[in-house]
Every structure is written in structure tokens, then in C-alpha cells.
Amino acid sequence: MMQNKKSALLLTALACLALVSCQAAPTKEPVNSTSAPSETPAEEGNPNDKDIELSLWTYPVGGWGDPEAVEPLLADFHQAYPHIRVSVEYLDYSTGDEKVNAALKDKTGPDLIFEGPERLVAQWGEAGEMVDLSDLWLTEKAGEINTAVRSACRHQNGYFYEFPVCMTAHCMAINYDLFKAADALRYIDETNHTWTRDGFIQAVKALYNYGHEKVAAIYCKDQGGDQGTRALITNLSGGSFTDADHTVYTFDSQENIQTLELLSDLEGISFDPNLAGSDEIKLFCEGELAMAFCWNVSHAITYTVDNPIVDFEVLPMAFPSDSGEPKLQGGIWGFGIFDRGDPDKIEAAKTFISFMTEDDEQYAKAVHTSSLLPVRELEDIYAHDKLMTKYSHFTKFLGDYYQITPGWSEARFSWWNMLQDIGEGKDISAAVKEFTAAANAGAEADAVEIID
């Protein structure tokens, strides 16, 4: 088993994040601008403007991975700034990190990148590859950005390496019809989409006793969708995953261990090493599982609107928490600028970011393209979309964005291996201790790598 896991590490290493220590100094001084950009677009079509070509590489964040969806946004920008031409390369999550890291090593990286803080801030920002975007954060509109999002985009050195566009709050979902038939709705708060630890336990028992033996699954084939299993356990336990400063992993606690023991013993819930997050979603949508831990608004759109395969009512839920204040894992995506040593390109790239995020009408287009939620209040962006309005409710439950903790790549790999070990009968306390030690060793290794 251990050999299989080591092989899996080699196979997935290129897709994992090679995060670096938040305590070490960047390998090179990032570009830092101190003056705030104008909130009024520059004069369009000015013949004195220097022609500039920019490259944007984007991960598949909703429609931002679809050329047909992105082209209209580029057309808007090119009409306003004809002297700045933006070309796009579309990445995937299997090979994207490999391509970016290879390009950075060869000094052929893109000017702009579209992804999240765990890459832009904790990986490439930490390595000194990114431009400080603090000046973009000085505008009135930037001041309206969600506080948790703002914190996630800011490195511990004080620099902002990401300017966000969209976000989501990862939640879970239940088969409402099945819950009703099993008389399990009494254990949830339908209005607030919340429930307690005891309510969760009682609901699982009710569903199992009703005859639905496959209530839920702790999927652990790989790291895909691991935000769901992490959020389930830490919300049920009230425990933590890292410290507040994002320097060490703190999962090794009695609260977390006891919650894993609870899930392992609870009839109706299985630890499945052959099930990936995407598999869990499919089984839930087909009615085999009564609840899904890997869920968000994008999945709701895909499986209930665009390609509907669900024949029951899906009710999104926050993860169960006795505190009454669930803490959901957030997904944040936006722009970063690589420091390629060309001030003109850097300013042009900032112009592109400001164009996509300052004006409400244009910003709404950028958010709609992602099929996600805005990072600041945007009136009526989904006024006629009941589904998006429903899921926007969960953003108020956003918890700490600890994905920027150093050692994140190792932590993600060790997480699903720990869950597999538990599913195979390994002592839970020992498995948790090994996971925490491996994650912290990864954090220390990142620190050594960046210092070297």
C-alpha cells in the first residue's frame, strides 16, 4: 500500500502545488507600485499609446477556461485599449502547474495568470515571481471586497499578489426528497441551511434505518474535492486544520480524532479509497448517496441546469457545526501579474485587470463568465437567477483561507492517504499524527527550498 502511495505521489506531483514558506524572504524583490490607478479608463484609441502584447494564461475556472466565453471579454478590452493586445493560453489542472513552472524557469512565463491565492500568493508570490498589486487595492471598489478574500490575496510580507474576480463557498448537499421520506428533515434548519453535529448524526441514522444504507461516503481516491472532507471533519469537531497565522498544521487534536472515530463507526458512512470527489457527486446525483460533501454552485449548475441528471430536489447545506457558525472552505480566483522585468507590460497588465474589475457592468460580465459569485457587492448580478441567489447565502459562512499555508502540496497528498489508512482499519490517532507530521515536514521542506 505504501508503495502505491509513493507512486501516486510521483504521478500527481506536477499537479500539486509546490508551496514555499511564508517565513522566508522572496528570492527576488517584487515590483511594488505605490500610486493608485485611475478609476477612469484612459482615452481610447490614443495614437500616442505604445503597442503592447500581453499573454494571459488561465486555469479552467468556469467559462474562463472556454475560448468562446473569454473572447467577448477580450473584444471589450481591445475596443477600449486597441494598443494592448491580449492573447490567451488555456490551462488544465493536470498539466497547468508544470507548464507555468517550466515557463518561469525558462523566463518565458505569461504576463497575466488567472487562478487562486494558493498558487499566486503562496507559491509564485512566495518565490518572488509576482508583481505587487497593492496599488490596485486602493480604489473605492477594491475597498468593497470581502474581508476574507482580501486577506487571502495578501502575502505575509504585506504585498498583494492577486486581485480577485470571483469566489464560491464550498458546501454540501442533501437529497431533500429522501430526507423527507425518512423523516430526517426535522434535523436540519431549512431556512438557514444549517444543522448541528447531533442533527447530522440523527439524520444519518434515520436514513440508514429507512433502508438507504449508502448515506454518504468519505471519498479518498485522490485529492480532488478534498475541501469537502476537511470541512466536514473540522466543522463537526470544532477543531482546526492550521494555526491562525498559517505557519503550522494543527489537525492533530482530540476533537478531530474523535470526529474521525465517529464517522468511521457511523453506519451509513463509508471511507472509500476507490471513490474520487467527482465520483461522489455522480453517485449523489444518481440517488445512490443521500448527501454529498463535494458540492458548490458550479456543480448545481452543471447537474441540475445545464445537463440535468437529478430527479429529486437538491438542498444545499452548510456543514454541520455545534457552534451554530459553520466555517466553509472558500474558493477564490483572480488575476496575478508575473514580474518579467518590463514596466510597460506590467502597467498594461494592471490596466487589463482594472478594466475587468472596476466598472460594474464589465465586472458583472467577468463574474458571469466564471459562473461563480462576485467578491464585492454587485447589485442584481443574479437578480433573476434563483439558484445563484440561493447559493450566495453561503458566502457569509466563509471561514479561514488556510490553503496558503506552506507545505500545502504535501498536506493535500497526505490528507487522502490518511483517509485511506483509516478506511483500511489503521488506528485513527496514529494516522492523524502521521498526517500532521508529514504536512509540517512539507512546510519545513518548502522553507529550505526557497532559502536555498
PDB file of N, CA and C in Angstrom, residues 309-353:
ATOM      1  N   ILE A 309     -29.311  15.661 -14.503  1.00  0.00           N
ATOM      2  CA  ILE A 309     -29.434  14.213 -14.343  1.00  0.00           C
ATOM      3  C   ILE A 309     -30.087  13.882 -13.007  1.00  0.00           C
ATOM      4  N   VAL A 310     -30.522  14.926 -12.301  1.00  0.00           N
ATOM      5  CA  VAL A 310     -31.092  14.750 -10.965  1.00  0.00           C
ATOM      6  C   VAL A 310     -32.619  14.748 -11.060  1.00  0.00           C
ATOM      7  N   ASP A 311     -33.247  13.753 -10.437  1.00  0.00           N
ATOM      8  CA  ASP A 311     -34.708  13.686 -10.455  1.00  0.00           C
ATOM      9  C   ASP A 311     -35.289  13.890  -9.055  1.00  0.00           C
ATOM     10  N   PHE A 312     -34.536  14.600  -8.210  1.00  0.00           N
ATOM     11  CA  PHE A 312     -35.018  14.920  -6.868  1.00  0.00           C
ATOM     12  C   PHE A 312     -34.591  16.347  -6.538  1.00  0.00           C
ATOM     13  N   GLU A 313     -35.151  16.898  -5.474  1.00  0.00           N
ATOM     14  CA  GLU A 313     -34.775  18.250  -5.073  1.00  0.00           C
ATOM     15  C   GLU A 313     -33.456  18.220  -4.309  1.00  0.00           C
ATOM     16  N   VAL A 314     -32.517  19.034  -4.764  1.00  0.00           N
ATOM     17  CA  VAL A 314     -31.232  19.161  -4.082  1.00  0.00           C
ATOM     18  C   VAL A 314     -31.298  20.364  -3.144  1.00  0.00           C
ATOM     19  N   LEU A 315     -30.993  20.128  -1.880  1.00  0.00           N
ATOM     20  CA  LEU A 315     -30.962  21.223  -0.920  1.00  0.00           C
ATOM     21  C   LEU A 315     -29.518  21.433  -0.472  1.00  0.00           C
ATOM     22  N   PRO A 316     -28.913  22.566  -0.829  1.00  0.00           N
ATOM     23  CA  PRO A 316     -27.552  22.834  -0.364  1.00  0.00           C
ATOM     24  C   PRO A 316     -27.548  23.115   1.130  1.00  0.00           C
ATOM     25  N   MET A 317     -26.507  22.651   1.794  1.00  0.00           N
ATOM     26  CA  MET A 317     -26.405  22.809   3.243  1.00  0.00           C
ATOM     27  C   MET A 317     -24.991  23.223   3.621  1.00  0.00           C
ATOM     28  N   ALA A 318     -24.898  24.008   4.699  1.00  0.00           N
ATOM     29  CA  ALA A 318     -23.595  24.227   5.314  1.00  0.00           C
ATOM     30  C   ALA A 318     -23.222  22.946   6.052  1.00  0.00           C
ATOM     31  N   PHE A 319     -21.950  22.772   6.358  1.00  0.00           N
ATOM     32  CA  PHE A 319     -21.539  21.590   7.099  1.00  0.00           C
ATOM     33  C   PHE A 319     -22.015  21.689   8.540  1.00  0.00           C
ATOM     34  N   PRO A 320     -22.392  20.565   9.133  1.00  0.00           N
ATOM     35  CA  PRO A 320     -22.943  20.583  10.497  1.00  0.00           C
ATOM     36  C   PRO A 320     -21.921  21.073  11.517  1.00  0.00           C
ATOM     37  N   SER A 321     -22.388  21.928  12.418  1.00  0.00           N
ATOM     38  CA  SER A 321     -21.500  22.508  13.423  1.00  0.00           C
ATOM     39  C   SER A 321     -22.281  22.832  14.680  1.00  0.00           C
ATOM     40  N   ASP A 322     -21.803  22.375  15.816  1.00  0.00           N
ATOM     41  CA  ASP A 322     -22.482  22.663  17.071  1.00  0.00           C
ATOM     42  C   ASP A 322     -22.351  24.109  17.495  1.00  0.00           C
ATOM     43  N   SER A 323     -21.367  24.805  16.964  1.00  0.00           N
ATOM     44  CA  SER A 323     -21.172  26.204  17.330  1.00  0.00           C
ATOM     45  C   SER A 323     -22.268  27.091  16.767  1.00  0.00           C
ATOM     46  N   GLY A 324     -22.989  26.587  15.776  1.00  0.00           N
ATOM     47  CA  GLY A 324     -24.007  27.405  15.119  1.00  0.00           C
ATOM     48  C   GLY A 324     -23.413  28.340  14.097  1.00  0.00           C
ATOM     49  N   GLU A 325     -22.109  28.298  13.943  1.00  0.00           N
ATOM     50  CA  GLU A 325     -21.424  29.153  12.982  1.00  0.00           C
ATOM     51  C   GLU A 325     -20.511  28.298  12.107  1.00  0.00           C
ATOM     52  N   PRO A 326     -21.056  27.656  11.086  1.00  0.00           N
ATOM     53  CA  PRO A 326     -20.228  26.819  10.216  1.00  0.00           C
ATOM     54  C   PRO A 326     -19.158  27.648   9.516  1.00  0.00           C
ATOM     55  N   LYS A 327     -18.033  27.019   9.280  1.00  0.00           N
ATOM     56  CA  LYS A 327     -16.926  27.683   8.597  1.00  0.00           C
ATOM     57  C   LYS A 327     -16.638  26.923   7.312  1.00  0.00           C
ATOM     58  N   LEU A 328     -17.035  27.535   6.211  1.00  0.00           N
ATOM     59  CA  LEU A 328     -16.917  26.861   4.925  1.00  0.00           C
ATOM     60  C   LEU A 328     -15.598  27.193   4.241  1.00  0.00           C
ATOM     61  N   GLN A 329     -15.140  26.244   3.466  1.00  0.00           N
ATOM     62  CA  GLN A 329     -13.961  26.467   2.646  1.00  0.00           C
ATOM     63  C   GLN A 329     -14.342  27.339   1.458  1.00  0.00           C
ATOM     64  N   GLY A 330     -13.525  28.328   1.186  1.00  0.00           N
ATOM     65  CA  GLY A 330     -13.809  29.211   0.071  1.00  0.00           C
ATOM     66  C   GLY A 330     -12.945  28.886  -1.131  1.00  0.00           C
ATOM     67  N   GLY A 331     -13.460  29.233  -2.271  1.00  0.00           N
ATOM     68  CA  GLY A 331     -12.681  29.189  -3.499  1.00  0.00           C
ATOM     69  C   GLY A 331     -12.578  30.619  -4.014  1.00  0.00           C
ATOM     70  N   ILE A 332     -11.377  31.083  -4.290  1.00  0.00           N
ATOM     71  CA  ILE A 332     -11.148  32.454  -4.745  1.00  0.00           C
ATOM     72  C   ILE A 332     -10.315  32.398  -6.012  1.00  0.00           C
ATOM     73  N   TRP A 333     -10.712  33.169  -7.011  1.00  0.00           N
ATOM     74  CA  TRP A 333      -9.973  33.175  -8.273  1.00  0.00           C
ATOM     75  C   TRP A 333      -9.846  34.605  -8.790  1.00  0.00           C
ATOM     76  N   GLY A 334      -8.704  34.908  -9.350  1.00  0.00           N
ATOM     77  CA  GLY A 334      -8.496  36.247  -9.873  1.00  0.00           C
ATOM     78  C   GLY A 334      -7.188  36.339 -10.634  1.00  0.00           C
ATOM     79  N   PHE A 335      -6.734  37.568 -10.836  1.00  0.00           N
ATOM     80  CA  PHE A 335      -5.558  37.829 -11.667  1.00  0.00           C
ATOM     81  C   PHE A 335      -4.303  38.074 -10.842  1.00  0.00           C
ATOM     82  N   GLY A 336      -3.190  37.626 -11.397  1.00  0.00           N
ATOM     83  CA  GLY A 336      -1.881  37.980 -10.898  1.00  0.00           C
ATOM     84  C   GLY A 336      -1.017  38.366 -12.079  1.00  0.00           C
ATOM     85  N   ILE A 337       0.059  39.090 -11.801  1.00  0.00           N
ATOM     86  CA  ILE A 337       0.974  39.526 -12.852  1.00  0.00           C
ATOM     87  C   ILE A 337       2.368  38.997 -12.533  1.00  0.00           C
ATOM     88  N   PHE A 338       2.967  38.291 -13.479  1.00  0.00           N
ATOM     89  CA  PHE A 338       4.338  37.830 -13.303  1.00  0.00           C
ATOM     90  C   PHE A 338       5.304  38.968 -13.615  1.00  0.00           C
ATOM     91  N   ASP A 339       6.342  39.052 -12.810  1.00  0.00           N
ATOM     92  CA  ASP A 339       7.360  40.088 -12.996  1.00  0.00           C
ATOM     93  C   ASP A 339       8.347  39.634 -14.072  1.00  0.00           C
ATOM     94  N   ARG A 340       8.149  40.130 -15.282  1.00  0.00           N
ATOM     95  CA  ARG A 340       9.038  39.784 -16.386  1.00  0.00           C
ATOM     96  C   ARG A 340      10.022  40.915 -16.692  1.00  0.00           C
ATOM     97  N   GLY A 341      10.094  41.877 -15.784  1.00  0.00           N
ATOM     98  CA  GLY A 341      11.077  42.936 -15.913  1.00  0.00           C
ATOM     99  C   GLY A 341      10.754  44.011 -16.923  1.00  0.00           C
ATOM    100  N   ASP A 342       9.490  44.109 -17.345  1.00  0.00           N
ATOM    101  CA  ASP A 342       9.087  45.104 -18.335  1.00  0.00           C
ATOM    102  C   ASP A 342       8.018  46.007 -17.714  1.00  0.00           C
ATOM    103  N   PRO A 343       8.384  47.208 -17.273  1.00  0.00           N
ATOM    104  CA  PRO A 343       7.416  48.106 -16.620  1.00  0.00           C
ATOM    105  C   PRO A 343       6.214  48.435 -17.493  1.00  0.00           C
ATOM    106  N   ASP A 344       6.416  48.572 -18.801  1.00  0.00           N
ATOM    107  CA  ASP A 344       5.297  48.888 -19.689  1.00  0.00           C
ATOM    108  C   ASP A 344       4.276  47.755 -19.712  1.00  0.00           C
ATOM    109  N   LYS A 345       4.781  46.525 -19.741  1.00  0.00           N
ATOM    110  CA  LYS A 345       3.859  45.380 -19.742  1.00  0.00           C
ATOM    111  C   LYS A 345       3.135  45.257 -18.401  1.00  0.00           C
ATOM    112  N   ILE A 346       3.854  45.556 -17.338  1.00  0.00           N
ATOM    113  CA  ILE A 346       3.226  45.488 -16.020  1.00  0.00           C
ATOM    114  C   ILE A 346       2.080  46.489 -15.919  1.00  0.00           C
ATOM    115  N   GLU A 347       2.308  47.711 -16.371  1.00  0.00           N
ATOM    116  CA  GLU A 347       1.246  48.724 -16.328  1.00  0.00           C
ATOM    117  C   GLU A 347       0.093  48.351 -17.243  1.00  0.00           C
ATOM    118  N   ALA A 348       0.404  47.784 -18.402  1.00  0.00           N
ATOM    119  CA  ALA A 348      -0.656  47.353 -19.324  1.00  0.00           C
ATOM    120  C   ALA A 348      -1.478  46.224 -18.705  1.00  0.00           C
ATOM    121  N   ALA A 349      -0.792  45.310 -18.009  1.00  0.00           N
ATOM    122  CA  ALA A 349      -1.491  44.207 -17.351  1.00  0.00           C
ATOM    123  C   ALA A 349      -2.396  44.726 -16.241  1.00  0.00           C
ATOM    124  N   LYS A 350      -1.934  45.739 -15.513  1.00  0.00           N
ATOM    125  CA  LYS A 350      -2.781  46.344 -14.481  1.00  0.00           C
ATOM    126  C   LYS A 350      -3.993  47.029 -15.111  1.00  0.00           C
ATOM    127  N   THR A 351      -3.781  47.635 -16.261  1.00  0.00           N
ATOM    128  CA  THR A 351      -4.902  48.254 -16.974  1.00  0.00           C
ATOM    129  C   THR A 351      -5.947  47.207 -17.323  1.00  0.00           C
ATOM    130  N   PHE A 352      -5.487  46.036 -17.751  1.00  0.00           N
ATOM    131  CA  PHE A 352      -6.400  44.938 -18.093  1.00  0.00           C
ATOM    132  C   PHE A 352      -7.194  44.514 -16.860  1.00  0.00           C
ATOM    133  N   ILE A 353      -6.508  44.347 -15.729  1.00  0.00           N
ATOM    134  CA  ILE A 353      -7.192  43.927 -14.510  1.00  0.00           C
ATOM    135  C   ILE A 353      -8.225  44.968 -14.079  1.00  0.00           C
TER     136      ILE A 353
END
